[in-house]
CSV table of C-alpha atoms in Angstrom, one decimal:
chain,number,residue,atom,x,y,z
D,283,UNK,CA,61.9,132.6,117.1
D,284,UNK,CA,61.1,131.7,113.0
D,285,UNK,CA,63.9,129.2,112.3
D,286,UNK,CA,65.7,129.9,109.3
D,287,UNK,CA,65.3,126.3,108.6
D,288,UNK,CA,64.6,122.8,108.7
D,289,UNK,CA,67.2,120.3,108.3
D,290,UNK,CA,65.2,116.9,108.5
D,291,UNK,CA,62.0,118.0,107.0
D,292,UNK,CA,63.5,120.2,103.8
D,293,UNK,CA,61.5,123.0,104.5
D,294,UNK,CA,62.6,127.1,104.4
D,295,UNK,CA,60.6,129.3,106.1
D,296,UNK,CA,60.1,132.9,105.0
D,297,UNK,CA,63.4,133.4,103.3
D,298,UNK,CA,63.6,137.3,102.2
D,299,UNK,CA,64.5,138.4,98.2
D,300,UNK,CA,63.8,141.1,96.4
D,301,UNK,CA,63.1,142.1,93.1
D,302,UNK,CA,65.7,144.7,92.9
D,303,UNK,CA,66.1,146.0,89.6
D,304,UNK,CA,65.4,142.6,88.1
D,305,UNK,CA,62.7,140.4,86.8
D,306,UNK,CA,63.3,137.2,88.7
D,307,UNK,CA,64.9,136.2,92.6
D,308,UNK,CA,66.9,133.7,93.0
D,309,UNK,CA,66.4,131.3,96.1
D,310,UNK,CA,69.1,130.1,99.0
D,311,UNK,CA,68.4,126.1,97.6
D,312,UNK,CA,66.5,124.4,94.6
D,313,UNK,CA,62.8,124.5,95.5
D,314,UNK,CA,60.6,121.4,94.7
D,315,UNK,CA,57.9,123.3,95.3
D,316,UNK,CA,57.0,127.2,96.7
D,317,UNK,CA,54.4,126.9,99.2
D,318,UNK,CA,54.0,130.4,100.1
D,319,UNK,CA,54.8,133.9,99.0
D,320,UNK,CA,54.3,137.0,101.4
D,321,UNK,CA,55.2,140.0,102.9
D,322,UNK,CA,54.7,139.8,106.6
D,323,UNK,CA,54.9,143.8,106.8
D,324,UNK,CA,52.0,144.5,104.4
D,325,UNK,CA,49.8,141.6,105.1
D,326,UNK,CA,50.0,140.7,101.4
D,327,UNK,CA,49.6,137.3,100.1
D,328,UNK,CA,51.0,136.5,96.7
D,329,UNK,CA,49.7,134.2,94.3
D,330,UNK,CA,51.1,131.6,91.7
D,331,UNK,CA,50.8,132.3,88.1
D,332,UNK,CA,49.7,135.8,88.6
D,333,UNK,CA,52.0,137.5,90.6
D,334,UNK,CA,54.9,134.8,90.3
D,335,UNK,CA,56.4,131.6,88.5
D,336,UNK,CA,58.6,128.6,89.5
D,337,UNK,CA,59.7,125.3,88.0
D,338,UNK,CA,59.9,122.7,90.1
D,339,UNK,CA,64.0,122.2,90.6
D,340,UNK,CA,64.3,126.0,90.3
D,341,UNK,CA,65.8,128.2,92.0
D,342,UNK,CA,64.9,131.2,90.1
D,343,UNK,CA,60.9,132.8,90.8
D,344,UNK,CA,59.7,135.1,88.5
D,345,UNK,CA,57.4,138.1,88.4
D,346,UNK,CA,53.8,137.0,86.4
D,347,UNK,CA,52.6,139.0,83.7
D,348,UNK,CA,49.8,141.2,86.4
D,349,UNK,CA,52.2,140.4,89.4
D,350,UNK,CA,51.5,142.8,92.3
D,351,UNK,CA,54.9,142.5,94.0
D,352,UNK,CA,56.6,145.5,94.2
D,353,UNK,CA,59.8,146.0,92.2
D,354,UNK,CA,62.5,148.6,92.6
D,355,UNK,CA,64.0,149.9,89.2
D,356,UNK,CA,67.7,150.3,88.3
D,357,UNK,CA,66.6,154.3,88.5
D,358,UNK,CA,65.0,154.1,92.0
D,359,UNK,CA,68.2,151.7,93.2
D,360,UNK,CA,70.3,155.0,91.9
D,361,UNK,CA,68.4,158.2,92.8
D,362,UNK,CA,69.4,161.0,90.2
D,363,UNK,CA,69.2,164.8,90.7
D,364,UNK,CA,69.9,167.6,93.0
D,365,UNK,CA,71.6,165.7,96.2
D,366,UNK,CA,71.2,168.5,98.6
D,367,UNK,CA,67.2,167.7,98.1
D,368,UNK,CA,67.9,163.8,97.9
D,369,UNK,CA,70.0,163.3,100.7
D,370,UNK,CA,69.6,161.2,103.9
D,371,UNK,CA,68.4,163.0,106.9
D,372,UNK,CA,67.5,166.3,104.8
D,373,UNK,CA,66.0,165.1,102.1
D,374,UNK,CA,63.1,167.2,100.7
D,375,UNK,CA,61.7,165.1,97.4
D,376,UNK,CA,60.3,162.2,99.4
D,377,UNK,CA,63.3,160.2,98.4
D,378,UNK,CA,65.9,159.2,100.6
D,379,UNK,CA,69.6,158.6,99.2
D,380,UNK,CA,72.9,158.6,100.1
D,381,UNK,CA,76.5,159.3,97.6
D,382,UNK,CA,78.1,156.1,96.9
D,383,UNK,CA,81.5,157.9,97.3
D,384,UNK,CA,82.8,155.2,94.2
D,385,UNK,CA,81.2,157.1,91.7
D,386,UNK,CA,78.5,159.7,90.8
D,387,UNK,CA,75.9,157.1,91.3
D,388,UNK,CA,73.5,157.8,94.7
D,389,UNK,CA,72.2,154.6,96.7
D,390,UNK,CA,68.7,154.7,97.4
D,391,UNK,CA,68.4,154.5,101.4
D,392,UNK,CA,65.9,154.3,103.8
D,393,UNK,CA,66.4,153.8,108.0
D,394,UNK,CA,62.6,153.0,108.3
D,395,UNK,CA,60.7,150.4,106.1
D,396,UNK,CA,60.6,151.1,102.5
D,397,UNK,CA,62.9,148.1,101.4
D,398,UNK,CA,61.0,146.0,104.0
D,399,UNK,CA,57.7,146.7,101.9
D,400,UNK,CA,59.2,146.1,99.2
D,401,UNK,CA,60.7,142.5,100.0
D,402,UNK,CA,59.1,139.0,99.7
D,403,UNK,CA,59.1,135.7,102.4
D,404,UNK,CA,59.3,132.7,100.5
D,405,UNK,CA,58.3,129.5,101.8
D,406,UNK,CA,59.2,126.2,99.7
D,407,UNK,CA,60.7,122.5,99.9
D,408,UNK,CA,64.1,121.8,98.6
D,409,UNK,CA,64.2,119.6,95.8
D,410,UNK,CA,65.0,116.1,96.5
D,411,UNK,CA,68.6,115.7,97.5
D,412,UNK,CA,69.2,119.0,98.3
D,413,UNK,CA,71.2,119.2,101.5
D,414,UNK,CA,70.4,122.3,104.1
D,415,UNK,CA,73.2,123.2,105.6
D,416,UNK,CA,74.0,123.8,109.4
D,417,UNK,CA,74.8,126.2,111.1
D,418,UNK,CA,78.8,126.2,113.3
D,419,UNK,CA,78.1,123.9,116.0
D,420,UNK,CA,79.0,125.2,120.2
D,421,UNK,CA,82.9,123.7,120.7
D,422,UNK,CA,82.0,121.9,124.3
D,423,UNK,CA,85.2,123.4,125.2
D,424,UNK,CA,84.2,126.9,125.2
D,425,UNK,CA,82.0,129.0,127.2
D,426,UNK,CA,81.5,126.2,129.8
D,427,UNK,CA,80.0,128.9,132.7
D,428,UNK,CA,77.2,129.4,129.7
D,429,UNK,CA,77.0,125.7,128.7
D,430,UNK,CA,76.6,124.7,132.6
D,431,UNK,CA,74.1,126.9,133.4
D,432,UNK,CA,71.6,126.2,129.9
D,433,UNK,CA,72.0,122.3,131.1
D,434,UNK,CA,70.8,122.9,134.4
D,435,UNK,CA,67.8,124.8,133.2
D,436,UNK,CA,66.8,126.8,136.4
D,437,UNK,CA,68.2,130.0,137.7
D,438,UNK,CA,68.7,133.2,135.9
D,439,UNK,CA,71.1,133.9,133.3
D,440,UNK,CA,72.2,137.8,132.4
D,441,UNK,CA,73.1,138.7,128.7
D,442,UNK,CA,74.5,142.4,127.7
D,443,UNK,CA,75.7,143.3,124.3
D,444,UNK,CA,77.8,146.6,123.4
D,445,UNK,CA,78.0,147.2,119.4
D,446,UNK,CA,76.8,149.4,116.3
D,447,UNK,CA,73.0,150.5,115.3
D,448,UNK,CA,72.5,146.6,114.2
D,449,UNK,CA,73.1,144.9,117.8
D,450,UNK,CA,70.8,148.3,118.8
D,451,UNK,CA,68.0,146.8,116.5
D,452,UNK,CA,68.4,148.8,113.6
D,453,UNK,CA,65.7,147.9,110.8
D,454,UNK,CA,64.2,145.4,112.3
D,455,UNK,CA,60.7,145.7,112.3
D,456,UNK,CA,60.4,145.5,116.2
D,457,UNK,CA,62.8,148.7,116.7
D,458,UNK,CA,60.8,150.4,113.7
D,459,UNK,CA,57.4,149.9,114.9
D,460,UNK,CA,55.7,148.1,112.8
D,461,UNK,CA,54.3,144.6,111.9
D,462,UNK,CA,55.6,142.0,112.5
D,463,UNK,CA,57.2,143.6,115.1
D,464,UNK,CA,60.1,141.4,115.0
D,465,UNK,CA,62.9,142.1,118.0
D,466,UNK,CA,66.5,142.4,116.9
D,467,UNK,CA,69.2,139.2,116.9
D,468,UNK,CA,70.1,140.5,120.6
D,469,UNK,CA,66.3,140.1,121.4
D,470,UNK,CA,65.8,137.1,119.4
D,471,UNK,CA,69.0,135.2,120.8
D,472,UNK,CA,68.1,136.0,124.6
D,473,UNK,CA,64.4,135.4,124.0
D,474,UNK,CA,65.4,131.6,122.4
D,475,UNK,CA,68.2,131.0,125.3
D,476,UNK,CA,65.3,131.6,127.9
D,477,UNK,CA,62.8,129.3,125.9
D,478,UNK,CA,65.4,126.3,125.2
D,479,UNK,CA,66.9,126.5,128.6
D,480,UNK,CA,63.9,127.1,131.4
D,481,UNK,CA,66.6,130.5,132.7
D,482,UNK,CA,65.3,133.3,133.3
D,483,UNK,CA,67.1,135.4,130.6
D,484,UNK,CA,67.1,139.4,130.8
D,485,UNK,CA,69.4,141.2,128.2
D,486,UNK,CA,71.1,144.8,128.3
D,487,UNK,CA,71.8,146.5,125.3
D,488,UNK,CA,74.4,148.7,124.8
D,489,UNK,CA,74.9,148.9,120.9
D,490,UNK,CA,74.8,152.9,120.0
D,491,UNK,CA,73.7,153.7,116.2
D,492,UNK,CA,77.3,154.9,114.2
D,493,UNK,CA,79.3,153.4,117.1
D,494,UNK,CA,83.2,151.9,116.6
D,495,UNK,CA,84.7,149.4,118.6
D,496,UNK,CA,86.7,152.4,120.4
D,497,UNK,CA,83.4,153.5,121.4
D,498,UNK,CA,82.9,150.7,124.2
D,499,UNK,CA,85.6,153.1,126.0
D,500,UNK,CA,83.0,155.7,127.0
D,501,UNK,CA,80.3,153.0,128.0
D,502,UNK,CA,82.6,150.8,129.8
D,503,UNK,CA,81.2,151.7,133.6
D,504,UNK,CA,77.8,151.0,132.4
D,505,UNK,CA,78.5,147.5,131.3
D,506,UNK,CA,81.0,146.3,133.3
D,507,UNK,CA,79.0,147.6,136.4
D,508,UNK,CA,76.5,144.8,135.1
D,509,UNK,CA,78.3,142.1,135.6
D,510,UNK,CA,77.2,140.2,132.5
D,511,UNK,CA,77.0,136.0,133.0
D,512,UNK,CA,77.4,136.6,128.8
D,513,UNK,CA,79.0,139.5,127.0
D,514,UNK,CA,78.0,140.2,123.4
D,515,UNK,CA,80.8,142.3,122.0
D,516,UNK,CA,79.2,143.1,118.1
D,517,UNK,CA,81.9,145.9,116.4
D,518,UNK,CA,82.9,145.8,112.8
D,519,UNK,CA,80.4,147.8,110.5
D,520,UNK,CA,81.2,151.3,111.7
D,521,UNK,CA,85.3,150.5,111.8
D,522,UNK,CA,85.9,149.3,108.3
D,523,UNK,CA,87.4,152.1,106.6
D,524,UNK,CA,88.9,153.8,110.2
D,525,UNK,CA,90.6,151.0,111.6
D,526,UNK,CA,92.5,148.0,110.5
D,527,UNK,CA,92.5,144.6,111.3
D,528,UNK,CA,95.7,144.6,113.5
D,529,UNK,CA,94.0,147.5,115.6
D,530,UNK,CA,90.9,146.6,115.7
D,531,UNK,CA,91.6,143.2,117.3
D,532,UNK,CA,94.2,145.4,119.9
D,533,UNK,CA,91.0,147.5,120.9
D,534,UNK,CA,88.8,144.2,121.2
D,535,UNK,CA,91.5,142.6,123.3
D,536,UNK,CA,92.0,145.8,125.7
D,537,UNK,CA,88.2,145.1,126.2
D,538,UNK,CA,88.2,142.1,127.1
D,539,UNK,CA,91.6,142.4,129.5
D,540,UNK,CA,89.7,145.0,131.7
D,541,UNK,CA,86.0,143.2,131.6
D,542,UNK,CA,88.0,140.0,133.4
D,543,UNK,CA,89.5,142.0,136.0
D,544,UNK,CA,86.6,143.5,137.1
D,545,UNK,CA,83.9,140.4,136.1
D,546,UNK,CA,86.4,137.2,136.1
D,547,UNK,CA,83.5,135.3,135.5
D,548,UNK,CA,81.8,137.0,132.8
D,549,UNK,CA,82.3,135.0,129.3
D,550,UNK,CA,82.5,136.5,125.6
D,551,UNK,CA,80.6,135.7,122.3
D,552,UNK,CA,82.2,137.7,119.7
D,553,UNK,CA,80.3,138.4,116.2
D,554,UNK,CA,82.0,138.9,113.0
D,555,UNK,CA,79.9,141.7,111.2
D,556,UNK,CA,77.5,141.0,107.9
D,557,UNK,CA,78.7,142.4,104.9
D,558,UNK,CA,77.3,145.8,103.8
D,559,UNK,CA,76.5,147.3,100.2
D,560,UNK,CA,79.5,146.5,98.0
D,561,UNK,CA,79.1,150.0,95.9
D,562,UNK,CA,79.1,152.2,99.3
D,563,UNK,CA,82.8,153.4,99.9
D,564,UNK,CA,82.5,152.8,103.6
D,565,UNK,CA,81.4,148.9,103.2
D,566,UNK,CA,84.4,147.7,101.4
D,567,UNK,CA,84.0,143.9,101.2
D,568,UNK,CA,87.8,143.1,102.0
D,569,UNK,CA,88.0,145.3,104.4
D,570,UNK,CA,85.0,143.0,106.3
D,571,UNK,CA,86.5,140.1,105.4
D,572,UNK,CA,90.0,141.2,107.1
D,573,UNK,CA,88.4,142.0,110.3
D,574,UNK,CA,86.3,138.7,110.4
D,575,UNK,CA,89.2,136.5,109.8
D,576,UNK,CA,91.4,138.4,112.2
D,577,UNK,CA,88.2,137.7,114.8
D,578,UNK,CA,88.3,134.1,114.0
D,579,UNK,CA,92.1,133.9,114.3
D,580,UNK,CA,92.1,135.9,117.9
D,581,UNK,CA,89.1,133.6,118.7
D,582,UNK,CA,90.8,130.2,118.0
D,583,UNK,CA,93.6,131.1,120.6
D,584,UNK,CA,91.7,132.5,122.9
D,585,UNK,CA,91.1,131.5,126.2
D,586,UNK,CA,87.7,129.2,127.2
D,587,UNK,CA,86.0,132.1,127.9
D,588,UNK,CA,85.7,133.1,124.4
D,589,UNK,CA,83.5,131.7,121.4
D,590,UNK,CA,82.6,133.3,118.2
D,591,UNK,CA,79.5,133.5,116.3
D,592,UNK,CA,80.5,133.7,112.6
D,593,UNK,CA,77.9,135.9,111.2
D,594,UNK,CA,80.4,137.0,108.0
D,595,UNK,CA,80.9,133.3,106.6
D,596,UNK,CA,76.9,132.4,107.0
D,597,UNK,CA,75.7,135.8,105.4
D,598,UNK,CA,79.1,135.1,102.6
D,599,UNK,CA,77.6,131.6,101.8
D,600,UNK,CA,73.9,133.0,101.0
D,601,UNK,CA,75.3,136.3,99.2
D,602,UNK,CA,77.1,133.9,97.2
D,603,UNK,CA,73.5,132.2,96.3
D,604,UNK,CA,71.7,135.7,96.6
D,605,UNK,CA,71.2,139.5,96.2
D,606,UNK,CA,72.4,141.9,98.8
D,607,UNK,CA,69.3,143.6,98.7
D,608,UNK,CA,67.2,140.4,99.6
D,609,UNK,CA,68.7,141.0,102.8
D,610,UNK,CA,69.5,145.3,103.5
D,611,UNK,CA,67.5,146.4,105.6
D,612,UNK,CA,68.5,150.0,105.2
D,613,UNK,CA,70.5,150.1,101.6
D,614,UNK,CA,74.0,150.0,103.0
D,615,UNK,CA,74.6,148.2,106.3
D,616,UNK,CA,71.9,147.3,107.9
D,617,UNK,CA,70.0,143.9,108.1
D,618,UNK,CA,66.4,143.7,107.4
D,619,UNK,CA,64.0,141.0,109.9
D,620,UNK,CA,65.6,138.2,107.7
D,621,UNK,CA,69.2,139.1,108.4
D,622,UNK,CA,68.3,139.8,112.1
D,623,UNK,CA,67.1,136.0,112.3
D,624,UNK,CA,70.8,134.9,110.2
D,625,UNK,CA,72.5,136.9,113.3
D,626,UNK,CA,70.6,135.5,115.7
D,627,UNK,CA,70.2,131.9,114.6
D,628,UNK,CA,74.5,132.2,114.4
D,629,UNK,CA,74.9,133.4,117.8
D,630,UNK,CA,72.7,130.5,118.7
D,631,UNK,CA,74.7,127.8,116.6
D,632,UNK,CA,77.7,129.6,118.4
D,633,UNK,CA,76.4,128.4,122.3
D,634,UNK,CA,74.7,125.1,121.6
């Protein structure tokens, strides 16, 4: 798995923006210097001076005067027109969209690749003095069955996750078909467990595209049946404007009461969703932010068996630097290869 990046050396690998209805991106950190511009999906290769520009220092790249990278307008962000012929999954004009439900503005949206094309990976060195930040580090006193087993590097090691259409793979180029073929965070966490570790590490996934947290209710035989060394339990995205915070934590603890009498040794990573697009009326931002603080409060008074893996406060620290659409994979709620690697490099920060 692509690290995110390098603390000692300064460097960022392949960090995602998009020109979005601007002229310029703006990077995570101060670059002292851009090494390399891409898209990994296209094969393309972009090139200083014609296609973009950055100071040293900067954190801003802009587009050059012939630049090739593609750029989405303020119009194409906001498809206009006849809705029935616009809208996602009957669309007829070639244009996907979706109604904000705030106002009379659509939101362009696409389940397969078009932002993906349309993105950048940026390579570069922080400027001098520039600190990269870490990620949560594993509390030793949590998830001791998992934390046992990774030090003693031999033996297997079985990993299921229930959740929404991201935990499925959503957008991610691997569950899309396409190059790079990158796997989901649930792929990408087991895959870097197994290399770290020496385990033999097989996953299950259970996440189900538009599922709720009351949804693990109808797949509960399957999973428990498993009897998971590590349960992922990923819900959020889907119950932000049906569910609040008080119930939502009632349904995740009914999940967890039943798992432990039926898998007493099973533990539980818990993931606080990403935020979604804050002009789509089922993304609310506060309504996120409720639900990942009331995760993080259940979490820090929850038995050993519990740990979380903070996606919200990583993904609120870069929004606060960048764009949402640097990192949508869909539009609205999904995560393109970039956020898949912030979920899974959290989840990783979250075990040790």
């Amino acid at each position: 798995m692509q690290t995110l990046w390098d603390e000692k050396s300064g460097r960022v690998f392949a960090e995602s923006c998009m020109f979005a209805g601007r002229s310029r991106v703006r990077l995570a950190f101060p670059a002292e210097r851009v090494t390399r511009v891409s898209n990994s999906l296209t094969g393309a290769e972009y090139l200083r001076g014609r296609d973009w520009r950055h100071h040293p220092g900067s954190v801003w790249l802009t587009l050059g005067r012939e630049s090739e990278i593609p750029v989405l307008t303020r119009d194409e962000l906001h498809p206009a027109g006849d809705g029935l012929k616009l809208y996602y999954p009957g669309a007829v004009s070639g244009v996907n969209a979706i109604p904000s439900g705030r106002s009379e503005r659509n939101l362009l949206f696409d389940n397969q690749c078009r932002f993906g094309r349309g993105q950048i990976e940026v390579d570069y060195v922080v400027a001098p003095g520039v600190k990269l930040p870490g990620f949560p580090a594993a509390s030793p006193d949590r998830l001791r069955g998992l934390r046992s087993r990774l030090a003693a590097g031999k033996g297997r090691l079985k990993v299921g996750a229930i959740g929404d259409s991201i935990t499925l793979g959503f957008n991610s180029t691997g569950f899309v078909g396409v190059k790079p073929f990158s796997p989901c965070y649930a792929e990408m966490f087991a895959g870097e467990l197994a290399a770290v570790s020496g385990l033999e590490v097989t996953l299950e996934n259970f996440g189900v595209n538009g599922a709720g947290i009351r949804w693990a209710d109808s797949i509960e035989n399957r999973y428990l049946a498993e009897k998971f060394d590590l349960l992922i339990i990923a819900y959020g995205m889907n119950d932000l404007t049906t569910l609040t915070a008080k119930k939502f934590i009632g349904e995740l603890k009914g999940i967890i009461t039943r798992s432990r009498a039926v898998n007493p040794e099973t533990e539980y990573l818990l993931v606080t969703p990403m935020s979604g697009n804050p002009e789509w009326v089922f993304t609310p931002p506060r309504a996120t932010a409720r639900i990942a603080e009331a995760l993080r409060e259940f979490a820090r008074s929850a038995p050993a068996d519990v740990a979380l893996a903070d996606v919200h406060a990583i993904w609120s620290e870069l929004l606060r630097r960048k764009n949402f659409f640097d990192f949508t994979g869909n539009g609205v709620n999904h995560p393109n290869d970039y956020g898949h690697r912030i979920y899974a490099s959290t989840l990783l920060g979250a075990v040790g």
